[in-house]
PDB file of C-alpha atoms in Angstrom:
ATOM      1  CA  MET A  61     -10.038  13.359  -8.613  1.00 38.00           C
ATOM      2  CA  ALA A  62     -11.984  10.924  -6.234  1.00 41.00           C
ATOM      3  CA  VAL A  63     -13.535  12.030  -3.142  1.00 38.00           C
ATOM      4  CA  ALA A  64     -11.198  10.096  -0.519  1.00 40.00           C
ATOM      5  CA  ALA A  65      -7.966  12.807  -1.768  1.00 37.00           C
ATOM      6  CA  SER A  66     -10.170  16.770  -0.630  1.00 34.00           C
ATOM      7  CA  ILE A  67     -11.808  14.399   2.440  1.00 36.00           C
ATOM      8  CA  ALA A  68      -8.506  13.193   3.847  1.00 37.00           C
ATOM      9  CA  LEU A  69      -8.511  14.847   7.762  1.00 36.00           C
ATOM     10  CA  SER A  70      -5.388  14.222   9.593  1.00 36.00           C
ATOM     11  CA  VAL A  71      -5.321  13.224  13.158  1.00 34.00           C
ATOM     12  CA  PRO A  72      -1.554  13.263  15.006  1.00 33.00           C
ATOM     13  CA  GLN A  73      -1.063  10.336  17.125  1.00 37.00           C
ATOM     14  CA  VAL A  74       0.583  10.069  20.768  1.00 33.00           C
ATOM     15  CA  ALA A  75       4.144  11.922  19.697  1.00 35.00           C
ATOM     16  CA  ALA A  76       7.314   9.443  18.986  1.00 40.00           C
ATOM     17  CA  ALA A  77       9.762   8.278  21.094  1.00 38.00           C
ATOM     18  CA  PRO A  78      13.451   9.803  20.459  1.00 38.00           C
ATOM     19  CA  GLY A  79      15.129   9.222  16.982  1.00 45.00           C
ATOM     20  CA  GLN A  80      11.793   7.818  15.856  1.00 51.00           C
ATOM     21  CA  SER A  81       9.414   9.490  12.831  1.00 63.00           C
ATOM     22  CA  GLN A  82       6.085  10.874  14.585  1.00 84.00           C
ATOM     23  CA  THR A  83       3.059   8.443  13.076  1.00 93.00           C
ATOM     24  CA  GLU A  84      -0.376  10.544  11.874  1.00 96.00           C
ATOM     25  CA  THR A  85      -3.443   8.784  10.904  1.00 97.00           C
ATOM     26  CA  ILE A  86      -4.670  10.338   7.456  1.00 98.00           C
ATOM     27  CA  ALA A  87      -8.709   9.647   7.082  1.00 98.00           C
ATOM     28  CA  TYR A  88      -9.691   9.006   3.470  1.00 98.00           C
ATOM     29  CA  GLY A  89     -13.135   7.982   2.927  1.00 98.00           C
ATOM     30  CA  THR A  90     -15.976   8.603   5.758  1.00 98.00           C
ATOM     31  CA  ASP A  91     -16.165   5.030   6.957  1.00 98.00           C
ATOM     32  CA  ALA A  92     -14.385   4.199  10.223  1.00 98.00           C
ATOM     33  CA  LEU A  93     -11.938   1.308   8.399  1.00 98.00           C
ATOM     34  CA  GLN A  94     -11.183   3.896   4.822  1.00 98.00           C
ATOM     35  CA  GLN A  95      -8.233   4.935   7.470  1.00 98.00           C
ATOM     36  CA  LEU A  96      -4.852   4.759   7.266  1.00 98.00           C
ATOM     37  CA  ASP A  97      -1.571   5.773   9.233  1.00 98.00           C
ATOM     38  CA  PHE A  98       1.713   7.265   7.991  1.00 98.00           C
ATOM     39  CA  THR A  99       5.217   7.478   8.783  1.00 97.00           C
ATOM     40  CA  ARG A 100       7.748  10.012   7.704  1.00 96.00           C
ATOM     41  CA  ALA A 101      10.992   8.918   6.646  1.00 96.00           C
ATOM     42  CA  ARG A 102      14.257   9.447   8.877  1.00 94.00           C
ATOM     43  CA  GLY A 103      16.726  11.415   8.420  1.00 86.00           C
ATOM     44  CA  THR A 104      15.927  12.635   5.127  1.00 82.00           C
ATOM     45  CA  ALA A 105      15.626  16.288   3.696  1.00 80.00           C
ATOM     46  CA  GLY A 106      13.775  16.117   0.143  1.00 87.00           C
ATOM     47  CA  PRO A 107      11.552  14.401  -0.505  1.00 97.00           C
ATOM     48  CA  ALA A 108      11.531  10.793  -0.230  1.00 98.00           C
ATOM     49  CA  PRO A 109       9.514   6.993  -1.590  1.00 98.00           C
ATOM     50  CA  LEU A 110       6.599   6.082  -0.514  1.00 98.00           C
ATOM     51  CA  ILE A 111       5.538   1.900   0.623  1.00 98.00           C
ATOM     52  CA  VAL A 112       1.625   1.945   1.422  1.00 98.00           C
ATOM     53  CA  PHE A 113       1.429  -1.519   2.954  1.00 98.00           C
ATOM     54  CA  VAL A 114      -2.286  -3.947   2.188  1.00 98.00           C
ATOM     55  CA  HIS A 115      -2.869  -5.682   5.325  1.00 98.00           C
ATOM     56  CA  GLY A 116      -4.188  -8.725   4.942  1.00 98.00           C
ATOM     57  CA  GLY A 117      -6.633 -11.493   6.511  1.00 97.00           C
ATOM     58  CA  GLY A 118      -8.664 -13.389   4.264  1.00 97.00           C
ATOM     59  CA  TRP A 119     -10.942  -9.312   2.884  1.00 98.00           C
ATOM     60  CA  LYS A 120     -12.725 -10.254   5.613  1.00 98.00           C
ATOM     61  CA  ARG A 121     -10.832  -9.862   8.943  1.00 97.00           C
ATOM     62  CA  GLY A 122      -7.840  -7.299   9.766  1.00 97.00           C
ATOM     63  CA  ASP A 123      -6.153  -4.487  10.795  1.00 97.00           C
ATOM     64  CA  LYS A 124      -3.829  -1.736   9.940  1.00 98.00           C
ATOM     65  CA  GLY A 125      -2.475  -1.971  13.784  1.00 95.00           C
ATOM     66  CA  ASN A 126      -2.175  -5.717  13.956  1.00 95.00           C
ATOM     67  CA  ALA A 127      -0.918  -7.882  10.501  1.00 97.00           C
ATOM     68  CA  THR A 128       1.257  -4.846   9.285  1.00 98.00           C
ATOM     69  CA  GLY A 129       4.542  -6.376  11.802  1.00 97.00           C
ATOM     70  CA  ARG A 130       6.767  -4.622  14.144  1.00 97.00           C
ATOM     71  CA  TRP A 131       9.310  -4.890  11.805  1.00 98.00           C
ATOM     72  CA  LYS A 132       8.781  -3.001   8.574  1.00 98.00           C
ATOM     73  CA  ALA A 133       7.960   0.970   9.736  1.00 98.00           C
ATOM     74  CA  PRO A 134      10.994   1.008  12.044  1.00 97.00           C
ATOM     75  CA  HIS A 135      13.310  -0.511   8.701  1.00 98.00           C
ATOM     76  CA  PHE A 136      12.048   1.068   5.522  1.00 98.00           C
ATOM     77  CA  THR A 137      11.799   4.547   7.631  1.00 97.00           C
ATOM     78  CA  GLY A 138      15.295   4.522   8.871  1.00 97.00           C
ATOM     79  CA  GLU A 139      15.973   3.480   5.167  1.00 97.00           C
ATOM     80  CA  GLY A 140      14.613   6.684   3.788  1.00 96.00           C
ATOM     81  CA  TYR A 141      10.987   5.728   2.825  1.00 98.00           C
ATOM     82  CA  ALA A 142       7.865   6.795   3.756  1.00 98.00           C
ATOM     83  CA  PHE A 143       5.523   5.035   5.485  1.00 98.00           C
ATOM     84  CA  ALA A 144       2.092   4.113   5.156  1.00 98.00           C
ATOM     85  CA  THR A 145      -0.035   1.354   6.608  1.00 98.00           C
ATOM     86  CA  ILE A 146      -3.769   1.030   5.420  1.00 98.00           C
ATOM     87  CA  ASN A 147      -7.257  -0.499   6.197  1.00 98.00           C
ATOM     88  CA  TYR A 148      -9.533  -0.814   4.393  1.00 98.00           C
ATOM     89  CA  ARG A 149     -13.298  -2.207   4.459  1.00 98.00           C
ATOM     90  CA  LEU A 150     -14.610  -5.792   4.579  1.00 98.00           C
ATOM     91  CA  VAL A 151     -16.071  -8.498   3.346  1.00 98.00           C
ATOM     92  CA  PRO A 152     -18.921  -8.809   3.929  1.00 98.00           C
ATOM     93  CA  ASP A 153     -20.656  -5.864   4.468  1.00 98.00           C
ATOM     94  CA  PHE A 154     -18.107  -4.220   1.709  1.00 98.00           C
ATOM     95  CA  THR A 155     -16.660  -6.035  -1.531  1.00 98.00           C
ATOM     96  CA  VAL A 156     -13.766  -7.055  -3.631  1.00 98.00           C
ATOM     97  CA  GLU A 157     -13.647  -3.966  -5.169  1.00 98.00           C
ATOM     98  CA  GLN A 158     -14.521  -1.169  -3.057  1.00 98.00           C
ATOM     99  CA  GLN A 159     -11.556  -2.787  -0.725  1.00 98.00           C
ATOM    100  CA  ALA A 160      -8.880  -2.747  -3.870  1.00 99.00           C
ATOM    101  CA  GLN A 161     -10.777   0.754  -4.870  1.00 98.00           C
ATOM    102  CA  ASP A 162     -10.305   2.057  -1.386  1.00 99.00           C
ATOM    103  CA  VAL A 163      -6.787   1.000  -1.677  1.00 99.00           C
ATOM    104  CA  ALA A 164      -6.455   3.476  -4.624  1.00 98.00           C
ATOM    105  CA  ASP A 165      -7.955   5.898  -2.912  1.00 98.00           C
ATOM    106  CA  ALA A 166      -5.239   5.917   0.490  1.00 98.00           C
ATOM    107  CA  LEU A 167      -2.886   6.287  -1.800  1.00 98.00           C
ATOM    108  CA  ALA A 168      -4.638   9.629  -3.909  1.00 98.00           C
ATOM    109  CA  ALA A 169      -5.503  10.293   0.138  1.00 98.00           C
ATOM    110  CA  LEU A 170      -1.528  10.614   0.612  1.00 98.00           C
ATOM    111  CA  LEU A 171      -0.411  12.190  -2.903  1.00 98.00           C
ATOM    112  CA  ALA A 172      -2.533  14.949  -2.614  1.00 98.00           C
ATOM    113  CA  PRO A 173      -1.007  17.037  -0.148  1.00 97.00           C
ATOM    114  CA  SER A 174       2.706  14.932  -1.398  1.00 97.00           C
ATOM    115  CA  HIS A 175       4.517  18.023  -0.382  1.00 96.00           C
ATOM    116  CA  ARG A 176       2.896  18.564   3.310  1.00 95.00           C
ATOM    117  CA  LEU A 177       4.104  15.197   3.573  1.00 97.00           C
ATOM    118  CA  GLY A 178       7.339  15.275   1.720  1.00 96.00           C
ATOM    119  CA  ILE A 179       6.114  12.305  -0.790  1.00 98.00           C
ATOM    120  CA  ALA A 180       8.638  11.811  -3.644  1.00 98.00           C
ATOM    121  CA  ARG A 181       5.709  11.766  -6.533  1.00 97.00           C
ATOM    122  CA  GLY A 182       6.173   9.024  -9.196  1.00 97.00           C
ATOM    123  CA  LYS A 183       7.657   6.993  -6.429  1.00 98.00           C
ATOM    124  CA  VAL A 184       5.653   4.974  -5.104  1.00 98.00           C
ATOM    125  CA  VAL A 185       5.140   1.236  -4.365  1.00 98.00           C
ATOM    126  CA  LEU A 186       2.652  -0.825  -3.098  1.00 98.00           C
ATOM    127  CA  MET A 187       3.020  -3.977  -0.607  1.00 98.00           C
ATOM    128  CA  GLY A 188       0.259  -6.058   0.670  1.00 98.00           C
ATOM    129  CA  HIS A 189      -0.147  -9.775   2.729  1.00 98.00           C
ATOM    130  CA  SER A 190      -2.343 -12.673   1.814  1.00 98.00           C
ATOM    131  CA  ALA A 191      -5.373 -10.699   0.957  1.00 98.00           C
ATOM    132  CA  GLY A 192      -4.397  -7.569   0.445  1.00 98.00           C
ATOM    133  CA  ALA A 193      -1.165  -8.860  -1.697  1.00 98.00           C
ATOM    134  CA  HIS A 194      -3.623  -9.463  -3.589  1.00 98.00           C
ATOM    135  CA  LEU A 195      -5.696  -6.637  -3.107  1.00 98.00           C
ATOM    136  CA  ALA A 196      -1.822  -4.578  -4.134  1.00 98.00           C
ATOM    137  CA  ALA A 197      -1.423  -7.125  -7.054  1.00 98.00           C
ATOM    138  CA  LEU A 198      -5.269  -6.076  -8.135  1.00 98.00           C
ATOM    139  CA  VAL A 199      -4.513  -2.382  -8.599  1.00 98.00           C
ATOM    140  CA  GLY A 200      -0.885  -2.817 -10.060  1.00 98.00           C
ATOM    141  CA  THR A 201      -3.112  -4.814 -12.535  1.00 98.00           C
ATOM    142  CA  ASP A 202      -5.813  -3.391 -13.561  1.00 98.00           C
ATOM    143  CA  PRO A 203      -6.376   0.669 -14.167  1.00 98.00           C
ATOM    144  CA  GLN A 204      -9.865   0.611 -13.557  1.00 98.00           C
ATOM    145  CA  TYR A 205      -8.818   1.741 -10.057  1.00 98.00           C
ATOM    146  CA  LEU A 206      -6.399   4.604 -10.353  1.00 98.00           C
ATOM    147  CA  ARG A 207      -8.258   5.871 -13.386  1.00 98.00           C
ATOM    148  CA  LYS A 208     -11.165   6.181 -10.607  1.00 98.00           C
ATOM    149  CA  ALA A 209      -8.816   8.067  -7.275  1.00 98.00           C
ATOM    150  CA  GLY A 210      -7.160  10.341 -10.218  1.00 98.00           C
ATOM    151  CA  LEU A 211      -4.291   8.456 -10.852  1.00 98.00           C
ATOM    152  CA  SER A 212      -2.670   5.946 -13.435  1.00 98.00           C
ATOM    153  CA  TYR A 213       0.151   3.617 -13.369  1.00 98.00           C
ATOM    154  CA  ALA A 214       2.500   6.862 -13.385  1.00 98.00           C
ATOM    155  CA  ASP A 215       1.971   7.083  -9.650  1.00 98.00           C
ATOM    156  CA  ILE A 216       3.718   3.971  -9.043  1.00 98.00           C
ATOM    157  CA  ALA A 217       6.394   2.602  -8.892  1.00 98.00           C
ATOM    158  CA  GLY A 218       6.180  -1.033  -8.321  1.00 98.00           C
ATOM    159  CA  ILE A 219       4.172  -3.837  -6.558  1.00 98.00           C
ATOM    160  CA  VAL A 220       5.398  -5.953  -3.504  1.00 98.00           C
ATOM    161  CA  PRO A 221       2.547  -9.214  -3.071  1.00 98.00           C
ATOM    162  CA  ILE A 222       3.845 -10.970   0.106  1.00 98.00           C
ATOM    163  CA  ASP A 223       2.146 -14.533  -0.193  1.00 98.00           C
ATOM    164  CA  GLY A 224      -1.149 -14.091  -2.079  1.00 96.00           C
ATOM    165  CA  ALA A 225      -3.507 -17.229  -3.022  1.00 88.00           C
ATOM    166  CA  ALA A 226      -5.617 -15.106  -5.300  1.00 96.00           C
ATOM    167  CA  TYR A 227      -3.789 -14.344  -8.669  1.00 98.00           C
ATOM    168  CA  ASP A 228      -6.002 -16.544 -10.419  1.00 98.00           C
ATOM    169  CA  VAL A 229      -9.525 -16.765  -8.059  1.00 98.00           C
ATOM    170  CA  PRO A 230     -10.579 -19.628 -10.458  1.00 97.00           C
ATOM    171  CA  ARG A 231      -7.921 -21.589  -9.979  1.00 96.00           C
ATOM    172  CA  GLN A 232      -7.837 -20.675  -6.610  1.00 96.00           C
ATOM    173  CA  ILE A 233     -11.122 -21.601  -5.396  1.00 96.00           C
ATOM    174  CA  ALA A 234     -10.904 -24.696  -6.891  1.00 94.00           C
ATOM    175  CA  GLN A 235      -8.064 -26.773  -5.687  1.00 91.00           C
ATOM    176  CA  SER A 236      -8.610 -24.733  -3.020  1.00 89.00           C
ATOM    177  CA  GLY A 237     -10.269 -27.861   0.801  1.00 79.00           C
ATOM    178  CA  ARG A 238     -12.620 -27.125   3.069  1.00 79.00           C
ATOM    179  CA  PHE A 239     -10.965 -25.036   5.063  1.00 81.00           C
ATOM    180  CA  MET A 240     -10.515 -22.110   2.589  1.00 91.00           C
ATOM    181  CA  ARG A 241     -12.898 -22.343   0.524  1.00 94.00           C
ATOM    182  CA  ALA A 242     -16.246 -20.891   1.918  1.00 95.00           C
ATOM    183  CA  THR A 243     -13.013 -17.883   2.445  1.00 96.00           C
ATOM    184  CA  TYR A 244     -12.845 -17.495  -1.429  1.00 97.00           C
ATOM    185  CA  LEU A 245     -16.353 -17.947  -2.509  1.00 97.00           C
ATOM    186  CA  GLN A 246     -17.640 -15.180   0.252  1.00 97.00           C
ATOM    187  CA  ALA A 247     -15.189 -12.842  -1.029  1.00 98.00           C
ATOM    188  CA  PHE A 248     -14.955 -13.625  -4.879  1.00 98.00           C
ATOM    189  CA  GLY A 249     -18.045 -15.210  -5.245  1.00 98.00           C
ATOM    190  CA  GLN A 250     -19.775 -18.079  -7.625  1.00 97.00           C
ATOM    191  CA  ALA A 251     -20.096 -16.385 -10.695  1.00 98.00           C
ATOM    192  CA  PRO A 252     -17.144 -16.696 -13.289  1.00 98.00           C
ATOM    193  CA  GLN A 253     -16.882 -13.789 -14.575  1.00 98.00           C
ATOM    194  CA  ARG A 254     -16.388 -11.918 -11.565  1.00 98.00           C
ATOM    195  CA  GLN A 255     -13.879 -14.074 -10.523  1.00 98.00           C
ATOM    196  CA  ARG A 256     -11.747 -13.530 -13.852  1.00 98.00           C
ATOM    197  CA  ASP A 257     -12.611  -9.780 -13.602  1.00 98.00           C
ATOM    198  CA  LEU A 258     -10.613  -9.654  -9.656  1.00 98.00           C
ATOM    199  CA  SER A 259      -7.607 -12.052 -10.412  1.00 98.00           C
ATOM    200  CA  PRO A 260      -4.381 -10.502 -11.636  1.00 98.00           C
ATOM    201  CA  SER A 261      -2.931 -13.209 -13.376  1.00 98.00           C
ATOM    202  CA  MET A 262      -6.452 -12.563 -16.076  1.00 98.00           C
ATOM    203  CA  GLN A 263      -5.730  -8.776 -15.987  1.00 97.00           C
ATOM    204  CA  ALA A 264      -2.201  -7.755 -16.552  1.00 97.00           C
ATOM    205  CA  ALA A 265      -1.934  -7.998 -20.009  1.00 93.00           C
ATOM    206  CA  LYS A 266      -3.968  -5.177 -19.295  1.00 84.00           C
ATOM    207  CA  PRO A 267      -1.566  -1.833 -18.084  1.00 95.00           C
ATOM    208  CA  ASN A 268       0.151  -3.314 -15.288  1.00 97.00           C
ATOM    209  CA  ALA A 269       2.469  -1.166 -12.376  1.00 98.00           C
ATOM    210  CA  PRO A 270       5.707  -1.110 -14.466  1.00 97.00           C
ATOM    211  CA  ALA A 271       7.654  -3.518 -12.423  1.00 98.00           C
ATOM    212  CA  PHE A 272       6.568  -6.309  -9.502  1.00 98.00           C
ATOM    213  CA  LEU A 273       8.254  -7.901  -6.449  1.00 98.00           C
ATOM    214  CA  LEU A 274       6.800 -11.803  -5.383  1.00 98.00           C
ATOM    215  CA  LEU A 275       7.839 -13.660  -2.215  1.00 98.00           C
ATOM    216  CA  HIS A 276       6.120 -16.502  -1.166  1.00 98.00           C
ATOM    217  CA  VAL A 277       7.725 -19.306   1.423  1.00 98.00           C
ATOM    218  CA  GLU A 278       6.861 -22.456  -0.200  1.00 97.00           C
ATOM    219  CA  ARG A 279       3.590 -23.005   0.096  1.00 93.00           C
ATOM    220  CA  GLU A 280       2.379 -25.505  -2.813  1.00 92.00           C
ATOM    221  CA  ASP A 281      -0.810 -22.772  -4.330  1.00 92.00           C
ATOM    222  CA  GLY A 282       1.135 -20.275  -3.186  1.00 93.00           C
ATOM    223  CA  ILE A 283       4.016 -21.162  -5.494  1.00 96.00           C
ATOM    224  CA  ALA A 284       1.563 -22.287  -8.446  1.00 95.00           C
ATOM    225  CA  GLN A 285      -0.469 -18.691  -7.975  1.00 96.00           C
ATOM    226  CA  ALA A 286       3.759 -16.963  -8.228  1.00 98.00           C
ATOM    227  CA  ARG A 287       4.455 -18.778 -10.685  1.00 98.00           C
ATOM    228  CA  GLU A 288       1.331 -17.892 -13.392  1.00 98.00           C
ATOM    229  CA  PHE A 289       1.240 -14.136 -12.722  1.00 98.00           C
ATOM    230  CA  GLU A 290       4.597 -13.623 -13.471  1.00 98.00           C
ATOM    231  CA  THR A 291       4.516 -15.903 -16.273  1.00 98.00           C
ATOM    232  CA  ALA A 292       1.609 -13.941 -16.920  1.00 98.00           C
ATOM    233  CA  LEU A 293       3.006  -9.855 -16.513  1.00 98.00           C
ATOM    234  CA  ARG A 294       6.238 -10.917 -18.687  1.00 97.00           C
ATOM    235  CA  LYS A 295       4.429 -12.101 -20.924  1.00 97.00           C
ATOM    236  CA  ALA A 296       2.629  -8.345 -21.143  1.00 96.00           C
ATOM    237  CA  GLY A 297       6.509  -6.804 -20.002  1.00 95.00           C
ATOM    238  CA  ALA A 298       6.467  -5.834 -16.562  1.00 95.00           C
ATOM    239  CA  GLN A 299       9.260  -5.820 -15.318  1.00 97.00           C
ATOM    240  CA  VAL A 300       9.165  -9.512 -11.973  1.00 98.00           C
ATOM    241  CA  GLU A 301      11.252 -10.775  -9.673  1.00 98.00           C
ATOM    242  CA  ARG A 302      10.651 -13.909  -7.320  1.00 98.00           C
ATOM    243  CA  HIS A 303      11.722 -14.694  -4.434  1.00 98.00           C
ATOM    244  CA  THR A 304      10.528 -18.217  -2.403  1.00 98.00           C
ATOM    245  CA  PHE A 305      11.391 -18.545   1.211  1.00 98.00           C
ATOM    246  CA  ALA A 306      11.428 -20.799   4.070  1.00 97.00           C
ATOM    247  CA  GLY A 307       8.678 -21.699   5.319  1.00 97.00           C
ATOM    248  CA  LYS A 308       5.364 -24.136   4.816  1.00 95.00           C
ATOM    249  CA  GLY A 309       1.868 -23.592   5.847  1.00 92.00           C
ATOM    250  CA  LEU A 310      -0.387 -21.348   8.220  1.00 93.00           C
ATOM    251  CA  ARG A 311       2.737 -20.141  10.166  1.00 96.00           C
ATOM    252  CA  GLY A 312       5.994 -19.888   7.022  1.00 97.00           C
ATOM    253  CA  HIS A 313       2.545 -17.972   5.375  1.00 97.00           C
ATOM    254  CA  ALA A 314       1.821 -15.157   8.887  1.00 97.00           C
ATOM    255  CA  LYS A 315       6.364 -15.509   9.008  1.00 98.00           C
ATOM    256  CA  ILE A 316       7.020 -14.121   6.162  1.00 98.00           C
ATOM    257  CA  ASN A 317       4.966 -10.745   7.175  1.00 98.00           C
ATOM    258  CA  ARG A 318       5.695 -10.868  10.460  1.00 98.00           C
ATOM    259  CA  GLU A 319       9.104 -10.765  10.305  1.00 98.00           C
ATOM    260  CA  LEU A 320       9.815  -8.428   6.594  1.00 98.00           C
ATOM    261  CA  GLY A 321      11.584  -5.632   7.819  1.00 98.00           C
ATOM    262  CA  ASN A 322      14.020  -7.541  10.759  1.00 98.00           C
ATOM    263  CA  PRO A 323      17.285  -6.582   9.742  1.00 97.00           C
ATOM    264  CA  ASP A 324      18.204 -10.840  10.143  1.00 98.00           C
ATOM    265  CA  TYR A 325      14.947 -12.722   8.013  1.00 98.00           C
ATOM    266  CA  PRO A 326      16.468 -12.677   4.367  1.00 98.00           C
ATOM    267  CA  ALA A 327      13.049 -11.158   2.350  1.00 98.00           C
ATOM    268  CA  THR A 328      14.107  -7.932   4.129  1.00 98.00           C
ATOM    269  CA  ALA A 329      17.680  -7.483   2.312  1.00 98.00           C
ATOM    270  CA  VAL A 330      15.913  -8.992  -1.414  1.00 98.00           C
ATOM    271  CA  VAL A 331      13.218  -7.238  -0.790  1.00 98.00           C
ATOM    272  CA  ASP A 332      15.848  -3.483   0.286  1.00 98.00           C
ATOM    273  CA  ARG A 333      17.532  -3.780  -2.778  1.00 98.00           C
ATOM    274  CA  TRP A 334      15.000  -4.293  -5.135  1.00 98.00           C
ATOM    275  CA  LEU A 335      13.486  -1.125  -3.398  1.00 98.00           C
ATOM    276  CA  ALA A 336      16.339   0.973  -4.198  1.00 98.00           C
ATOM    277  CA  LYS A 337      16.761  -0.501  -8.111  1.00 97.00           C
ATOM    278  CA  ILE A 338      13.655   0.199  -9.008  1.00 97.00           C
ATOM    279  CA  LEU A 339      13.357   3.575  -6.572  1.00 95.00           C
ATOM    280  CA  GLU A 340      16.700   5.215  -7.901  1.00 84.00           C
TER     281      GLU A 340
END
């Protein structure tokens, strides 16, 4: 079992307003960024399925407090799911490999006290946006990270990558413009083998999480990357759905994350239906 699960500390935050679930912060490692916020499901007597969200930010920035979106926690906890949003250590001080391990270790820190937290084991969904979509997808296709955390794909029901565009890292770097190229090279380096090792599309032939829901807006690179990832997952036998939503450029990229959980946003109903199906 990973060290993270054994050193988890809980620090209750400010009490929730009436009708809302209280959130607590759990440390899953010794670094200040190795923390997560956990909110219990509302209106559920027994153990509840868990959604774990991984924020974006180009692997070098972002925070659970400002990059999760305001709708997700209240919506999903109101639907009967426990919800956690995690921080992870950032590039360039840490590597993408360490970030993926942080995601797995954070999950281990939630599942170790699953009885106390009211989490249903085996009914866990990893969800991430942008760089977080890549990290969730990488953990969902390369089993080494869960293995090091003392977990396996039996602990995960599905993966929801939201508007990611680095499922095939070499292709993304080759096709990126000057605006993003430096970000990708900083995260993934110049070595072709490392880039392939960190590409979920190129890891999809390994054992994978059982189900994937790929969400993206109308960004050309995001569409191409999601299609390639879908093809690789289907070839490996994973269950896959892919859905496109309105929105272009950085505005669309930000909107799908900001609005997910809003009952009026189309992606919310798609996610709700998918969750109900795989977590039944």
